[in-house]
mmCIF file of C-alpha atoms in Angstrom:
data_model
loop_
_atom_site.group_PDB
_atom_site.id
_atom_site.type_symbol
_atom_site.label_atom_id
_atom_site.label_comp_id
_atom_site.label_asym_id
_atom_site.label_seq_id
_atom_site.Cartn_x
_atom_site.Cartn_y
_atom_site.Cartn_z
ATOM 1 C CA MET A 397 2.660 -14.008 28.345
ATOM 2 C CA THR A 398 0.259 -11.755 29.930
ATOM 3 C CA LEU A 399 2.535 -8.792 29.741
ATOM 4 C CA TYR A 400 2.904 -9.412 26.025
ATOM 5 C CA ILE A 401 -0.880 -9.655 25.383
ATOM 6 C CA GLY A 402 -1.338 -6.444 27.422
ATOM 7 C CA ARG A 403 1.295 -4.632 25.515
ATOM 8 C CA GLU A 404 -0.264 -5.750 22.052
ATOM 9 C CA ALA A 405 -3.759 -4.625 23.280
ATOM 10 C CA SER A 406 -2.407 -1.394 24.320
ATOM 11 C CA LYS A 407 -0.956 -0.832 20.783
ATOM 12 C CA LEU A 408 -4.181 -1.867 19.222
ATOM 13 C CA TRP A 409 -6.147 0.518 21.279
ATOM 14 C CA LYS A 410 -3.824 3.345 20.500
ATOM 15 C CA ARG A 411 -4.053 2.532 16.674
ATOM 16 C CA ILE A 412 -7.847 2.443 16.911
ATOM 17 C CA CYS A 413 -7.940 5.789 18.559
ATOM 18 C CA SER A 414 -5.509 7.333 16.130
ATOM 19 C CA GLU A 415 -7.185 5.981 13.114
ATOM 20 C CA THR A 416 -10.678 7.173 14.512
ATOM 21 C CA THR A 417 -9.396 10.611 15.018
ATOM 22 C CA THR A 418 -7.893 10.828 11.565
ATOM 23 C CA GLU A 419 -11.129 9.374 9.912
ATOM 24 C CA ILE A 420 -13.512 11.723 11.850
ATOM 25 C CA ASN A 421 -11.310 14.727 10.405
ATOM 26 C CA LEU A 422 -11.703 13.274 6.882
ATOM 27 C CA LEU A 423 -15.356 12.825 7.375
ATOM 28 C CA LEU A 424 -15.853 16.314 8.412
ATOM 29 C CA ASP A 425 -14.171 17.372 5.216
ATOM 30 C CA ASN A 426 -15.872 14.928 3.065
ATOM 31 C CA TRP A 427 -19.293 14.176 4.510
ATOM 32 C CA LYS A 428 -21.174 15.851 1.671
ATOM 33 C CA TYR A 429 -19.821 13.649 -0.925
ATOM 34 C CA LEU A 430 -20.636 10.562 1.173
ATOM 35 C CA LEU A 431 -24.104 11.786 1.954
ATOM 36 C CA ALA A 432 -24.772 12.564 -1.712
ATOM 37 C CA GLY A 433 -23.620 9.109 -2.764
ATOM 38 C CA LEU A 434 -25.827 7.474 -0.168
ATOM 39 C CA ILE A 435 -28.825 9.510 -1.200
ATOM 40 C CA PHE A 436 -28.297 8.562 -4.702
ATOM 41 C CA GLN A 437 -28.377 4.802 -3.752
ATOM 42 C CA TYR A 438 -32.077 5.603 -2.696
ATOM 43 C CA ILE A 439 -32.759 7.504 -6.070
ATOM 44 C CA HIS A 440 -31.306 4.391 -7.834
ATOM 45 C CA GLY A 441 -33.750 2.244 -5.988
ATOM 46 C CA LEU A 442 -36.582 4.591 -6.679
ATOM 47 C CA ALA A 443 -35.862 4.620 -10.343
ATOM 48 C CA ALA A 444 -35.728 0.820 -10.476
ATOM 49 C CA ARG A 445 -39.097 0.768 -8.652
ATOM 50 C CA GLY A 446 -40.507 3.308 -11.011
ATOM 51 C CA VAL A 447 -39.587 1.237 -14.164
ATOM 52 C CA HIS A 448 -41.241 -1.749 -12.644
ATOM 53 C CA TYR A 449 -44.493 0.060 -13.230
ATOM 54 C CA LEU A 450 -43.738 0.224 -16.928
ATOM 55 C CA HIS A 451 -42.704 -3.370 -17.284
ATOM 56 C CA ARG A 452 -44.746 -5.558 -19.410
ATOM 57 C CA PRO A 453 -44.127 -9.289 -19.346
ATOM 58 C CA GLY A 454 -43.458 -11.053 -22.720
ATOM 59 C CA PRO A 455 -41.611 -13.879 -24.315
ATOM 60 C CA THR A 456 -38.071 -14.303 -23.007
ATOM 61 C CA LEU A 457 -35.564 -12.777 -25.562
ATOM 62 C CA GLN A 458 -33.155 -15.110 -27.381
ATOM 63 C CA ASP A 459 -30.064 -15.172 -25.333
ATOM 64 C CA LEU A 460 -26.831 -17.101 -26.065
ATOM 65 C CA GLY A 461 -26.041 -17.346 -22.250
ATOM 66 C CA PHE A 462 -29.200 -19.114 -21.771
ATOM 67 C CA TYR A 463 -28.269 -21.751 -24.330
ATOM 68 C CA ILE A 464 -24.842 -22.272 -22.994
ATOM 69 C CA LEU A 465 -25.339 -22.184 -19.262
ATOM 70 C CA PRO A 466 -27.510 -24.701 -17.530
ATOM 71 C CA GLU A 467 -30.551 -23.106 -15.810
ATOM 72 C CA LEU A 468 -30.245 -23.074 -11.924
ATOM 73 C CA GLY A 469 -33.930 -22.909 -11.318
ATOM 74 C CA GLN A 470 -36.007 -20.874 -9.136
ATOM 75 C CA ASP A 471 -35.065 -22.685 -5.979
ATOM 76 C CA LYS A 472 -31.302 -22.054 -6.566
ATOM 77 C CA ALA A 473 -31.587 -18.291 -7.110
ATOM 78 C CA TYR A 474 -30.033 -17.842 -3.677
ATOM 79 C CA ILE A 475 -26.605 -18.893 -4.941
ATOM 80 C CA SER A 476 -25.903 -15.702 -6.701
ATOM 81 C CA GLU A 477 -27.266 -13.561 -3.959
ATOM 82 C CA THR A 478 -24.933 -15.399 -1.515
ATOM 83 C CA VAL A 479 -21.938 -14.819 -3.682
ATOM 84 C CA PHE A 480 -22.755 -11.095 -3.904
ATOM 85 C CA THR A 481 -23.398 -10.728 -0.174
ATOM 86 C CA PHE A 482 -20.020 -12.360 0.253
ATOM 87 C CA VAL A 483 -18.337 -9.895 -1.936
ATOM 88 C CA PHE A 484 -20.123 -6.914 -0.447
ATOM 89 C CA LEU A 485 -19.346 -7.802 3.184
ATOM 90 C CA SER A 486 -15.736 -8.807 2.285
ATOM 91 C CA PHE A 487 -15.058 -5.442 0.735
ATOM 92 C CA LEU A 488 -16.894 -3.486 3.531
ATOM 93 C CA LEU A 489 -14.586 -5.110 6.186
ATOM 94 C CA TRP A 490 -11.481 -4.446 4.124
ATOM 95 C CA THR A 491 -12.239 -0.726 3.904
ATOM 96 C CA PHE A 492 -12.218 -0.729 7.655
ATOM 97 C CA HIS A 493 -9.033 -2.860 8.140
ATOM 98 C CA PRO A 494 -6.725 0.291 8.928
ATOM 99 C CA PHE A 495 -8.364 0.406 12.273
ATOM 100 C CA ILE A 496 -6.920 -2.867 13.235
ATOM 101 C CA PHE A 497 -4.078 -3.883 10.921
ATOM 102 C CA LYS A 498 -0.983 -1.976 9.862
ATOM 103 C CA SER A 499 -0.344 -2.452 6.240
ATOM 104 C CA LYS A 500 -0.641 -0.298 3.035
ATOM 105 C CA LYS A 501 -2.126 2.908 4.266
ATOM 106 C CA ILE A 502 -5.587 3.703 3.078
ATOM 107 C CA TYR A 503 -8.327 6.003 4.535
ATOM 108 C CA THR A 504 -11.753 4.475 4.845
ATOM 109 C CA VAL A 505 -13.608 7.824 4.221
ATOM 110 C CA LEU A 506 -11.574 8.434 1.007
ATOM 111 C CA VAL A 507 -12.064 4.913 -0.185
ATOM 112 C CA TRP A 508 -15.777 5.149 0.197
ATOM 113 C CA CYS A 509 -15.729 8.584 -1.569
ATOM 114 C CA ARG A 510 -14.230 7.037 -4.631
ATOM 115 C CA VAL A 511 -16.326 3.998 -4.450
ATOM 116 C CA LEU A 512 -19.628 6.064 -4.241
ATOM 117 C CA ALA A 513 -18.525 8.259 -7.127
ATOM 118 C CA PHE A 514 -17.873 5.065 -9.277
ATOM 119 C CA LEU A 515 -21.246 3.698 -8.331
ATOM 120 C CA VAL A 516 -23.284 6.886 -8.912
ATOM 121 C CA ALA A 517 -21.714 7.473 -12.381
ATOM 122 C CA SER A 518 -22.424 3.843 -13.299
ATOM 123 C CA GLN A 519 -25.951 3.879 -11.838
ATOM 124 C CA ILE A 520 -26.837 7.124 -13.872
ATOM 125 C CA LEU A 521 -25.899 5.254 -17.028
ATOM 126 C CA ARG A 522 -28.020 2.377 -15.841
ATOM 127 C CA ILE A 523 -31.092 4.437 -15.128
ATOM 128 C CA ILE A 524 -30.672 5.994 -18.600
ATOM 129 C CA THR A 525 -30.492 2.509 -20.310
ATOM 130 C CA PHE A 526 -33.504 0.917 -18.699
ATOM 131 C CA TYR A 527 -35.701 3.940 -19.116
ATOM 132 C CA SER A 528 -34.847 4.196 -22.719
ATOM 133 C CA THR A 529 -35.770 0.630 -23.600
ATOM 134 C CA GLN A 530 -37.884 -1.673 -21.595
ATOM 135 C CA LEU A 531 -37.451 -5.317 -22.107
ATOM 136 C CA PRO A 532 -39.504 -8.260 -20.817
ATOM 137 C CA GLY A 533 -37.580 -9.521 -17.696
ATOM 138 C CA PRO A 534 -36.185 -12.975 -17.803
ATOM 139 C CA ASN A 535 -36.462 -13.580 -14.112
ATOM 140 C CA TYR A 536 -39.074 -16.042 -12.956
ATOM 141 C CA HIS A 537 -41.202 -13.400 -11.155
ATOM 142 C CA CYS A 538 -41.182 -11.124 -14.252
ATOM 143 C CA ARG A 539 -42.650 -13.676 -16.613
ATOM 144 C CA GLU A 540 -46.283 -13.747 -17.817
ATOM 145 C CA GLY A 541 -48.595 -15.224 -15.347
ATOM 146 C CA SER A 542 -46.679 -14.002 -12.270
ATOM 147 C CA LYS A 543 -48.472 -11.587 -9.926
ATOM 148 C CA LEU A 544 -45.296 -9.610 -9.548
ATOM 149 C CA ALA A 545 -44.693 -9.080 -13.253
ATOM 150 C CA ARG A 546 -46.964 -6.102 -13.351
ATOM 151 C CA LEU A 547 -47.349 -3.634 -10.686
ATOM 152 C CA PRO A 548 -50.862 -2.067 -10.250
ATOM 153 C CA LYS A 549 -51.053 1.696 -10.549
ATOM 154 C CA PRO A 550 -49.990 3.259 -7.313
ATOM 155 C CA GLU A 551 -52.620 4.641 -5.122
ATOM 156 C CA SER A 552 -50.298 7.414 -3.692
ATOM 157 C CA VAL A 553 -46.971 9.122 -4.138
ATOM 158 C CA LEU A 554 -45.990 7.720 -0.834
ATOM 159 C CA GLU A 555 -46.260 4.119 -2.076
ATOM 160 C CA VAL A 556 -43.803 4.813 -4.842
ATOM 161 C CA LEU A 557 -41.364 6.738 -2.541
ATOM 162 C CA LEU A 558 -41.281 3.944 0.009
ATOM 163 C CA ILE A 559 -40.128 1.465 -2.886
ATOM 164 C CA ASN A 560 -41.504 -1.427 -0.900
ATOM 165 C CA PHE A 561 -37.995 -2.060 0.663
ATOM 166 C CA PRO A 562 -36.502 -4.738 0.596
ATOM 167 C CA ARG A 563 -39.042 -6.757 -1.277
ATOM 168 C CA GLY A 564 -39.476 -4.076 -4.008
ATOM 169 C CA VAL A 565 -35.734 -4.329 -4.563
ATOM 170 C CA ILE A 566 -35.534 -8.126 -4.661
ATOM 171 C CA TYR A 567 -38.635 -8.541 -6.872
ATOM 172 C CA GLY A 568 -38.027 -5.741 -9.254
ATOM 173 C CA CYS A 569 -38.602 -6.122 -12.989
ATOM 174 C CA GLY A 570 -37.749 -3.865 -15.994
ATOM 175 C CA ASP A 571 -34.295 -2.529 -14.797
ATOM 176 C CA LEU A 572 -32.448 -4.473 -17.466
ATOM 177 C CA ILE A 573 -29.477 -3.817 -20.040
ATOM 178 C CA PHE A 574 -27.082 -3.241 -16.991
ATOM 179 C CA SER A 575 -26.718 -5.442 -14.166
ATOM 180 C CA SER A 576 -26.760 -3.737 -10.834
ATOM 181 C CA HIS A 577 -24.973 -6.581 -8.868
ATOM 182 C CA MET A 578 -22.179 -6.477 -11.430
ATOM 183 C CA ILE A 579 -21.789 -2.647 -10.928
ATOM 184 C CA PHE A 580 -21.195 -3.187 -7.256
ATOM 185 C CA THR A 581 -18.855 -6.320 -7.741
ATOM 186 C CA LEU A 582 -16.724 -4.672 -10.346
ATOM 187 C CA VAL A 583 -16.393 -1.449 -8.509
ATOM 188 C CA PHE A 584 -15.221 -3.402 -5.331
ATOM 189 C CA VAL A 585 -12.925 -5.504 -7.338
ATOM 190 C CA LEU A 586 -11.304 -2.561 -9.187
ATOM 191 C CA THR A 587 -10.934 -0.635 -6.116
ATOM 192 C CA TYR A 588 -9.226 -3.449 -4.280
ATOM 193 C CA GLN A 589 -7.105 -4.031 -7.340
ATOM 194 C CA LYS A 590 -5.670 -0.479 -7.041
ATOM 195 C CA TYR A 591 -5.371 -0.225 -3.182
ATOM 196 C CA GLY A 592 -5.233 -3.751 -2.076
ATOM 197 C CA THR A 593 -1.909 -5.513 -1.024
ATOM 198 C CA ARG A 594 -2.495 -9.180 -1.491
ATOM 199 C CA SER A 595 -2.023 -10.417 -5.000
ATOM 200 C CA PHE A 596 -3.761 -13.742 -4.436
ATOM 201 C CA ILE A 597 -6.891 -11.888 -3.188
ATOM 202 C CA LYS A 598 -6.827 -9.782 -6.317
ATOM 203 C CA HIS A 599 -6.715 -12.877 -8.480
ATOM 204 C CA PHE A 600 -9.378 -14.518 -6.392
ATOM 205 C CA ALA A 601 -11.614 -11.350 -6.549
ATOM 206 C CA TRP A 602 -11.506 -11.337 -10.417
ATOM 207 C CA LEU A 603 -12.413 -15.052 -10.370
ATOM 208 C CA VAL A 604 -15.340 -14.342 -8.053
ATOM 209 C CA ALA A 605 -16.500 -11.571 -10.443
ATOM 210 C CA ILE A 606 -16.481 -13.895 -13.273
ATOM 211 C CA VAL A 607 -18.347 -16.727 -11.327
ATOM 212 C CA GLN A 608 -20.947 -14.095 -10.325
ATOM 213 C CA SER A 609 -21.497 -12.984 -13.917
ATOM 214 C CA LEU A 610 -22.207 -16.565 -14.857
ATOM 215 C CA LEU A 611 -24.481 -17.160 -11.915
ATOM 216 C CA ILE A 612 -26.521 -14.136 -12.707
ATOM 217 C CA VAL A 613 -27.237 -15.480 -16.294
ATOM 218 C CA ALA A 614 -27.633 -19.072 -15.121
ATOM 219 C CA SER A 615 -30.263 -17.732 -12.417
ATOM 220 C CA ARG A 616 -32.013 -15.938 -15.376
ATOM 221 C CA LYS A 617 -31.836 -12.800 -13.235
ATOM 222 C CA HIS A 618 -30.498 -10.843 -16.245
ATOM 223 C CA TYR A 619 -29.775 -11.208 -19.992
ATOM 224 C CA THR A 620 -26.127 -11.908 -21.010
ATOM 225 C CA VAL A 621 -26.064 -8.427 -22.573
ATOM 226 C CA ASP A 622 -26.729 -6.910 -19.030
ATOM 227 C CA VAL A 623 -23.656 -8.513 -17.709
ATOM 228 C CA VAL A 624 -21.494 -7.730 -20.795
ATOM 229 C CA VAL A 625 -22.456 -4.083 -20.763
ATOM 230 C CA ALA A 626 -21.604 -3.792 -16.908
ATOM 231 C CA TRP A 627 -18.170 -5.368 -17.604
ATOM 232 C CA TYR A 628 -16.908 -2.842 -20.136
ATOM 233 C CA THR A 629 -19.003 0.215 -18.783
ATOM 234 C CA VAL A 630 -17.844 0.004 -15.190
ATOM 235 C CA ASN A 631 -14.225 -0.344 -16.261
ATOM 236 C CA LEU A 632 -14.445 2.659 -18.514
ATOM 237 C CA VAL A 633 -16.334 4.754 -15.685
ATOM 238 C CA VAL A 634 -13.618 3.783 -13.241
ATOM 239 C CA PHE A 635 -10.833 4.701 -15.600
ATOM 240 C CA PHE A 636 -12.126 8.131 -16.445
ATOM 241 C CA ILE A 637 -13.310 9.111 -12.936
ATOM 242 C CA ASP A 638 -10.063 7.873 -11.488
ATOM 243 C CA LYS A 639 -8.242 10.325 -13.678
ATOM 244 C CA LYS A 640 -10.303 13.222 -12.407
ATOM 245 C CA LEU A 641 -10.375 12.396 -8.757
ATOM 246 C CA PRO A 642 -7.269 13.244 -6.678
ATOM 247 C CA GLY A 643 -5.272 10.201 -5.440
ATOM 248 C CA LEU A 644 -5.736 8.775 -2.008
ATOM 249 C CA ASN A 645 -3.117 9.631 0.520
ATOM 250 C CA ILE A 646 -1.055 6.416 0.898
ATOM 251 C CA LEU A 647 1.892 6.199 3.265
#
């Protein structure tokens, strides 16, 4: 038994070393794309912070989803965030599984190059939409009477650039017409749909994406249109960019 465990541990260590060497080489070739994608995540956060200064609270718009779905309430807003965290961490762990498990071959660096490309393209469209039209936010902290609904004029450029992370991200207002959480969720699900190996996980992932959509509306974090726009736009973005990017090396 001890011999078997030692042999398996040796195989695992060799696999980790082999994968690490391969991924480092890929990272050296593609670090510019990864860095650009990560930098844009900050730019996206900065844009969302900037539109908060333009946000003006008002009556919540008439929304079919608000009539159909029961309101979860401010004390249950954590539910949709918990689901999103589960999706994010699950996908993150899956992209690193080649270091441990031997299954369908993917390369972590290449997967994240594609994921970041999908995210950046979708987020550019999102920024264009919420700067084109500012709507009164339906979230509780964005409504009239809340101190967070309007941001005072910044005293310095540094105050804007720091975006008050993470509070400024969690309590943002005005970045509507396109749900950010749905962008990430759908990009992750579509990526696993193409490169994942477990059909039951693929079905489960789509179910979670649907549940996440309903929770976002029930939590009044976005209007129904924000979720609908994300569903068809992200799918189109992934479809077209996927045609332009070279395929992953899969063994």
